[in-house]
mmCIF file of C-alpha atoms in Angstrom:
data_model
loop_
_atom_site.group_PDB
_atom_site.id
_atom_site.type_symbol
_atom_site.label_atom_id
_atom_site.label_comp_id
_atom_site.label_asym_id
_atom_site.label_seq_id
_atom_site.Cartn_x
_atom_site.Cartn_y
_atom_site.Cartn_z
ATOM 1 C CA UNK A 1 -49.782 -28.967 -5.551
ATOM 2 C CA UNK A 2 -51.779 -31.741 -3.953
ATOM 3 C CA UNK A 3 -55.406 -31.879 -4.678
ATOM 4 C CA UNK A 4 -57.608 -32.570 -1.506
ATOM 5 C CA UNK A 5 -60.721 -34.536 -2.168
ATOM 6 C CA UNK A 6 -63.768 -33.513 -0.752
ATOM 7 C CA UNK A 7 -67.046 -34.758 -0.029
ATOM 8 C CA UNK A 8 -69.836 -32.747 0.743
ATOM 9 C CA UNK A 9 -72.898 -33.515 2.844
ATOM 10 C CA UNK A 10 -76.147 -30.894 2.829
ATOM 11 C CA UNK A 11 -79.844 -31.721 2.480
ATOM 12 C CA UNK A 12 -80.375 -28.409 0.511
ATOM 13 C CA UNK A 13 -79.443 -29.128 -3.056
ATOM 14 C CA UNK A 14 -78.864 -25.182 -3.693
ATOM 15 C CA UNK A 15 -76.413 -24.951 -0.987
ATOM 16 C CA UNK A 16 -74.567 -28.151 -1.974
ATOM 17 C CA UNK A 17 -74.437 -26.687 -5.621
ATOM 18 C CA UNK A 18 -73.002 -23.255 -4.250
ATOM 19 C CA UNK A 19 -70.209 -24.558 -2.452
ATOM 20 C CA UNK A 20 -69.358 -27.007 -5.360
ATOM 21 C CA UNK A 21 -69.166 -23.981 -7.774
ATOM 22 C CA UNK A 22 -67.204 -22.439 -4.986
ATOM 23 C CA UNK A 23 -64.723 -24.655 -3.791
ATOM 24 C CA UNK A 24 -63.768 -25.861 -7.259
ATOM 25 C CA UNK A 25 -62.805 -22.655 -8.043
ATOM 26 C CA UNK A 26 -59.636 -23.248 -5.244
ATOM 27 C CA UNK A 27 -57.467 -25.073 -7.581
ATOM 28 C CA UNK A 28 -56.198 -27.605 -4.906
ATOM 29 C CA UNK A 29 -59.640 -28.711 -3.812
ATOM 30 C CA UNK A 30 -61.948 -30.812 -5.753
ATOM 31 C CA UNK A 31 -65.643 -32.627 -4.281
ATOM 32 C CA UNK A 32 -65.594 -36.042 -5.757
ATOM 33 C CA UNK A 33 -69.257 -36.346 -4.162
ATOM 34 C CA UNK A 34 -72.189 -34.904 -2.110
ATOM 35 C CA UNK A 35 -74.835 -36.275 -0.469
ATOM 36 C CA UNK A 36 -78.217 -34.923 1.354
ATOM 37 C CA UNK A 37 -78.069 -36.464 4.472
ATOM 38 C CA UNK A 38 -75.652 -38.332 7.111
ATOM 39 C CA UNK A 39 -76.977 -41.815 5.942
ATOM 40 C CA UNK A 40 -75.799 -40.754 2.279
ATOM 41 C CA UNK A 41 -72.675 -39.508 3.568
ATOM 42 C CA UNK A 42 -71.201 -42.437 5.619
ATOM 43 C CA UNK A 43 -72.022 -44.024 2.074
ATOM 44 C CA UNK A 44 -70.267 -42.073 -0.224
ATOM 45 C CA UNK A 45 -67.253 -41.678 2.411
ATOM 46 C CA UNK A 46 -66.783 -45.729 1.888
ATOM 47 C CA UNK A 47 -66.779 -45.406 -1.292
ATOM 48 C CA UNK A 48 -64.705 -42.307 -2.371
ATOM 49 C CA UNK A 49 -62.459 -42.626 1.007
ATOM 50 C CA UNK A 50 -61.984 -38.395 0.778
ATOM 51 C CA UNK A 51 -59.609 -36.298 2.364
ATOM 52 C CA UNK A 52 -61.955 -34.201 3.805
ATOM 53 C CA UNK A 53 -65.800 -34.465 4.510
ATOM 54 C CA UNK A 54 -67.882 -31.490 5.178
ATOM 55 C CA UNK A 55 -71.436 -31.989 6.769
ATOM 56 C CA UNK A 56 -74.039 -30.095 8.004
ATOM 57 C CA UNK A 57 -75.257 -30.041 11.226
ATOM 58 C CA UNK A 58 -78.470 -29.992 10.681
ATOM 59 C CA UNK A 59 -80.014 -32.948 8.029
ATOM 60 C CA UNK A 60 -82.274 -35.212 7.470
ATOM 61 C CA UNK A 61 -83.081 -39.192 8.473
ATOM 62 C CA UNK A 62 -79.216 -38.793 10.076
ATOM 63 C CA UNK A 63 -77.737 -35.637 10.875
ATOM 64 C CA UNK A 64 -74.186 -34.203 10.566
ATOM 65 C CA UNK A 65 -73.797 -35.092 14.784
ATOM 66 C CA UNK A 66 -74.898 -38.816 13.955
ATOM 67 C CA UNK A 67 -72.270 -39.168 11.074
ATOM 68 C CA UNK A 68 -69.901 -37.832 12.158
ATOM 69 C CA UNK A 69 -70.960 -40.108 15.669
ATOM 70 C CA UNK A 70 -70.624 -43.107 13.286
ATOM 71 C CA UNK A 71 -67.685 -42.384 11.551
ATOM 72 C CA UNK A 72 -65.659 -42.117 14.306
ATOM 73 C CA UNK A 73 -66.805 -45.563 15.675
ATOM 74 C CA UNK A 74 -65.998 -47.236 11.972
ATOM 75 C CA UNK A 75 -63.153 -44.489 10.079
ATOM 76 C CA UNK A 76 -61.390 -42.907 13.093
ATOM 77 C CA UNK A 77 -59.075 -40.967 11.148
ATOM 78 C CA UNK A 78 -61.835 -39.728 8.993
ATOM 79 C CA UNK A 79 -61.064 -35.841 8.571
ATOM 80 C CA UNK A 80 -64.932 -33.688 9.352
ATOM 81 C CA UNK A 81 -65.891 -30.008 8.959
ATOM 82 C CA UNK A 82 -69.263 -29.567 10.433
ATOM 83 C CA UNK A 83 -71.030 -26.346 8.774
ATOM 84 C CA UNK A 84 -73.694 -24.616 10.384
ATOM 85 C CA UNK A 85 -76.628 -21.726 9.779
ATOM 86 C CA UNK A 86 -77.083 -21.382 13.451
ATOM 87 C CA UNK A 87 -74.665 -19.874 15.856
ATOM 88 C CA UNK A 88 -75.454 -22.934 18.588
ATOM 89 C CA UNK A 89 -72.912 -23.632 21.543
ATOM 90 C CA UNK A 90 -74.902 -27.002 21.932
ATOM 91 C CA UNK A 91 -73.730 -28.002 18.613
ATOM 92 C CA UNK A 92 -70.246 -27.039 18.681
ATOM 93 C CA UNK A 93 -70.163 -28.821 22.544
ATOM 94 C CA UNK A 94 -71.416 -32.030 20.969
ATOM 95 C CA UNK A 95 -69.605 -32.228 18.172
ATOM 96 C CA UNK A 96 -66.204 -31.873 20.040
ATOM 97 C CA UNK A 97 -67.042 -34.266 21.992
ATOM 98 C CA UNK A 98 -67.750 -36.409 19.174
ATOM 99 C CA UNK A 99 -64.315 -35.494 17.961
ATOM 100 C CA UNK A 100 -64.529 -33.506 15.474
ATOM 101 C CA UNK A 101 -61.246 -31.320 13.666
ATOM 102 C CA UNK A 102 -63.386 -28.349 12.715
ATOM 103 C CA UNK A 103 -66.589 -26.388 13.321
ATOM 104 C CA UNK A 104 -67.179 -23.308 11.010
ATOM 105 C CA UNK A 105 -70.364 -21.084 10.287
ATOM 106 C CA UNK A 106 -71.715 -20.828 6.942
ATOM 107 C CA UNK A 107 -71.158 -17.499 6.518
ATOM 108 C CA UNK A 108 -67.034 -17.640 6.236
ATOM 109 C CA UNK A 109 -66.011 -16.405 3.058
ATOM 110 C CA UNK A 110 -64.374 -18.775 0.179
ATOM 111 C CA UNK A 111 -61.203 -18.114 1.588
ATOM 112 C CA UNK A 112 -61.476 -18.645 5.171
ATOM 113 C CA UNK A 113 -63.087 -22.142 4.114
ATOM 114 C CA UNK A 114 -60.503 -23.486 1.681
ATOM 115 C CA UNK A 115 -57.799 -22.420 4.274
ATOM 116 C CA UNK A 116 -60.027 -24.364 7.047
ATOM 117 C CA UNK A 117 -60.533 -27.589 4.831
ATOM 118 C CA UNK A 118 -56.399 -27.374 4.140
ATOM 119 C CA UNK A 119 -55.566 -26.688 8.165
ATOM 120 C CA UNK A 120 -57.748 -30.027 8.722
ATOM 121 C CA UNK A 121 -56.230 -31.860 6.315
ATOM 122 C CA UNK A 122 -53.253 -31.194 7.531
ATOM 123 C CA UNK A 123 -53.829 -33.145 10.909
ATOM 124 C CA UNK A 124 -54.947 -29.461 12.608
ATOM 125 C CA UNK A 125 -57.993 -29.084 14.962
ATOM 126 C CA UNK A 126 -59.418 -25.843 13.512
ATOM 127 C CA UNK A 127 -61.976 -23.956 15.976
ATOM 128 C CA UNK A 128 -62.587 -20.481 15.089
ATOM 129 C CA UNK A 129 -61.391 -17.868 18.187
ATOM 130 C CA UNK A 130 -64.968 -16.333 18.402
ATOM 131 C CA UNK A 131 -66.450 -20.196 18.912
ATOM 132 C CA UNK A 132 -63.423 -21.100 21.036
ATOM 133 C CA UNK A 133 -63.975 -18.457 23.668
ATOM 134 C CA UNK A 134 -67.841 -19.037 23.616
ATOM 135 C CA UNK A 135 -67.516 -22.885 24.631
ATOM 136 C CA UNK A 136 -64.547 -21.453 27.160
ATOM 137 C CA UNK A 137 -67.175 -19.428 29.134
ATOM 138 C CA UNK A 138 -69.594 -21.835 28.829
ATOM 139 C CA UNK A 139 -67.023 -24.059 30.823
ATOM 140 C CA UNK A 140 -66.446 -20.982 33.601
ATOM 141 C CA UNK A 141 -69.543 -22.325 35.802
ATOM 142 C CA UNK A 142 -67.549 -25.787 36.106
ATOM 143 C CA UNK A 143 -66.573 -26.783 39.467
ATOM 144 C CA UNK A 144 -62.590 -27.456 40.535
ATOM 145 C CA UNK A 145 -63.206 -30.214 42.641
ATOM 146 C CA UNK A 146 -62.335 -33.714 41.244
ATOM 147 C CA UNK A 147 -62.457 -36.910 42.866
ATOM 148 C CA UNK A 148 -59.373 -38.347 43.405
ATOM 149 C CA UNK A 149 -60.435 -41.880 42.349
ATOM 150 C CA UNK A 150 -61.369 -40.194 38.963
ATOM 151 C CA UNK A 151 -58.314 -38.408 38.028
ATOM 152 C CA UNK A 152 -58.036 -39.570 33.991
ATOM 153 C CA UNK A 153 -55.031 -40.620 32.198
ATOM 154 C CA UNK A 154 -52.766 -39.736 35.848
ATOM 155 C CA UNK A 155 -53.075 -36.164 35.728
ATOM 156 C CA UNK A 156 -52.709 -34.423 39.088
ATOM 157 C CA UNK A 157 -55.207 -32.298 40.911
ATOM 158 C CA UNK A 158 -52.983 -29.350 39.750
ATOM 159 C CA UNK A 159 -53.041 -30.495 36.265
ATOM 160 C CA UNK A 160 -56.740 -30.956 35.804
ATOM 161 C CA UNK A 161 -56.963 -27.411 37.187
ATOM 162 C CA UNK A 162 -54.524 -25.969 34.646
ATOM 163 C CA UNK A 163 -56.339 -28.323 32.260
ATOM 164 C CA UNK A 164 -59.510 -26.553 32.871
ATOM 165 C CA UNK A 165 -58.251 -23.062 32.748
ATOM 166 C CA UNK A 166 -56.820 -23.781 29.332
ATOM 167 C CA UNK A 167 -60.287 -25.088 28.482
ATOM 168 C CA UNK A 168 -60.995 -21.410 29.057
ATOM 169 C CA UNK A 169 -58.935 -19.591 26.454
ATOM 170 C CA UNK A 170 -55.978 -18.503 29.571
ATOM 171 C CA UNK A 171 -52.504 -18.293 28.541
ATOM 172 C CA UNK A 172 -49.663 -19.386 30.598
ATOM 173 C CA UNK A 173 -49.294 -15.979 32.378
ATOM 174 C CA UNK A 174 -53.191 -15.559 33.284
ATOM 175 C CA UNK A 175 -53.015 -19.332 34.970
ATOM 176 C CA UNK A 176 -49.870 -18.688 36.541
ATOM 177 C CA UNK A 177 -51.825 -15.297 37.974
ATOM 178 C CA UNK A 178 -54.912 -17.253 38.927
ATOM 179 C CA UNK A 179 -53.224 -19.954 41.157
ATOM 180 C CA UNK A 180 -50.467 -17.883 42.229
ATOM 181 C CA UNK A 181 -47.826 -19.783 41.200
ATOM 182 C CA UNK A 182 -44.944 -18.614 38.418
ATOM 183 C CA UNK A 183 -45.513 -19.009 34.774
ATOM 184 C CA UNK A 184 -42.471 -21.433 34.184
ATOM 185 C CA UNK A 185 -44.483 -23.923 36.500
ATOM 186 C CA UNK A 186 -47.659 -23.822 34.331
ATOM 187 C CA UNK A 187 -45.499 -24.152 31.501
ATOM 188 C CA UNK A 188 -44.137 -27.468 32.952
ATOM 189 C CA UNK A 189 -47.459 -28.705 34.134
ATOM 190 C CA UNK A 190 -48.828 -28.206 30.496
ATOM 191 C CA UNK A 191 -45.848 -30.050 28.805
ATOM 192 C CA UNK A 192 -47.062 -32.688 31.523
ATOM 193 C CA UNK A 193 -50.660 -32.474 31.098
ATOM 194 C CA UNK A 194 -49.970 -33.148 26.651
ATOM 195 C CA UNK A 195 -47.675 -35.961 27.279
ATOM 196 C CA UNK A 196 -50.297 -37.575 29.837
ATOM 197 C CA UNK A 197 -52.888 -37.262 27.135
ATOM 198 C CA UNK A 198 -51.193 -38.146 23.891
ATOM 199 C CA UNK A 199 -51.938 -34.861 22.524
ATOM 200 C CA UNK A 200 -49.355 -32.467 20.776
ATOM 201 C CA UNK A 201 -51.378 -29.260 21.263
ATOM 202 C CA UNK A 202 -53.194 -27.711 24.163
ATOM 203 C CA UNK A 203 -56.763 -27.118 21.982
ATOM 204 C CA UNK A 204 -56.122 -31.726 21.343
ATOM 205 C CA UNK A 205 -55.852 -31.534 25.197
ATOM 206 C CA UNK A 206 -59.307 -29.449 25.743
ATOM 207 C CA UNK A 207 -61.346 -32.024 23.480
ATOM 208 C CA UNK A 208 -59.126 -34.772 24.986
ATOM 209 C CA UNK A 209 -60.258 -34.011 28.217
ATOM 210 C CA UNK A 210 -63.816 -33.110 26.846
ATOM 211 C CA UNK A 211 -63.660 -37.082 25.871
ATOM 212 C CA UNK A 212 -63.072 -38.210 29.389
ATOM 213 C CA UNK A 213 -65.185 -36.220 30.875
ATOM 214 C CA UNK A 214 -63.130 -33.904 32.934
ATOM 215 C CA UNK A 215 -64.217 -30.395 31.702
#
């Protein structure tokens, strides 16, 4: 079994301790270092190059937003949890757009985390149903109509719309019933809509789409 290396970024030493104790007793996951704040995070992920970094949202001097802001501008690839106290759709907005692979609430149990940290790891975007369908109505209120001139990566005016009803947690079926067309077509228009983007996945085509601004 593989071991993934962690490091793990939280300005309360307690909580740092806590999940140390707990994650190490997951015998393929070991945190090679912590920090208490962003700054000391972008640090230690230099040095220790990790597997896996998980941050807090909310720290210190730099928060979790800012590193993970900064790490995508200088380690791309960089895989980031974000853990949070607070249940805030702000957050979770921002830090998708920001690109990160997974957003989780500090209250998951042992398992759901070491199962989260191994999904990310893996390459997989991992966004909790309850947080996905929040940020999906949040979306709701946005408005169909987009410019021609700013159509991104050639999607149609069809696709964006299908984009943006994905964006909303609707399967094939409920899109194909919204626009009144047949399910096989929305099924063809999202094969179209990943291979436009680059994206192997329709939730990779939702924070795609959140990076150009379309949703």
């Amino acid at each position: 079994m593989n071991t993934l290396r962690l490091v793990l970024a939280d300005d309360h030493t307690l909580v740092r301790q806590g999940l140390r104790s707990l994650l190490e007793l997951t015998p393929d996951l070991r945190v090679v270092g912590e920090a208490a704040d962003g700054e000391e995070a972008l640090r230690k992920v230099a040095e220790l190059q990790p597997d896996v970094v998980l941050m807090d949202v909310r720290m210190p001097r730099m928060t979790g937003l800012e590193a993970l802001r900064a790490l995508r501008r200088t380690d791309p690839e960089r895989r980031v949890v974000l853990l949070t106290t607070f249940d805030e759709d702000t957050a979770l907005i921002e830090a998708l757009r920001a690109g990160v692979q997974g957003f989780l609430l500090k209250d998951v149990s042992l398992e759901e985390l070491a199962e989260a940290i191994r999904r990310v790891a893996s390459g997989q975007t991992l966004l909790p149903p309850g947080i996905a369908e929040r940020v999906a109505r949040g979306m709701a209120e946005v408005p169909r109509d987009f410019p021609h001139a700013d159509l991104p990566e050639g999607l149609t005016r069809r696709e964006v719309e299908v984009l943006r009803l994905i964006a909303r947690g609707m399967s094939n079926r409920e899109i194909a019933e919204a626009l009144g067309t047949a399910e096989g077509t929305v099924k063809n228009q999202t094969s179209s809509i990943l291979s436009k983007l680059g994206v192997r996945d329709r939730t990779r085509a939702v924070l795609r789409a959140m990076e150009l601004g379309c949703l």
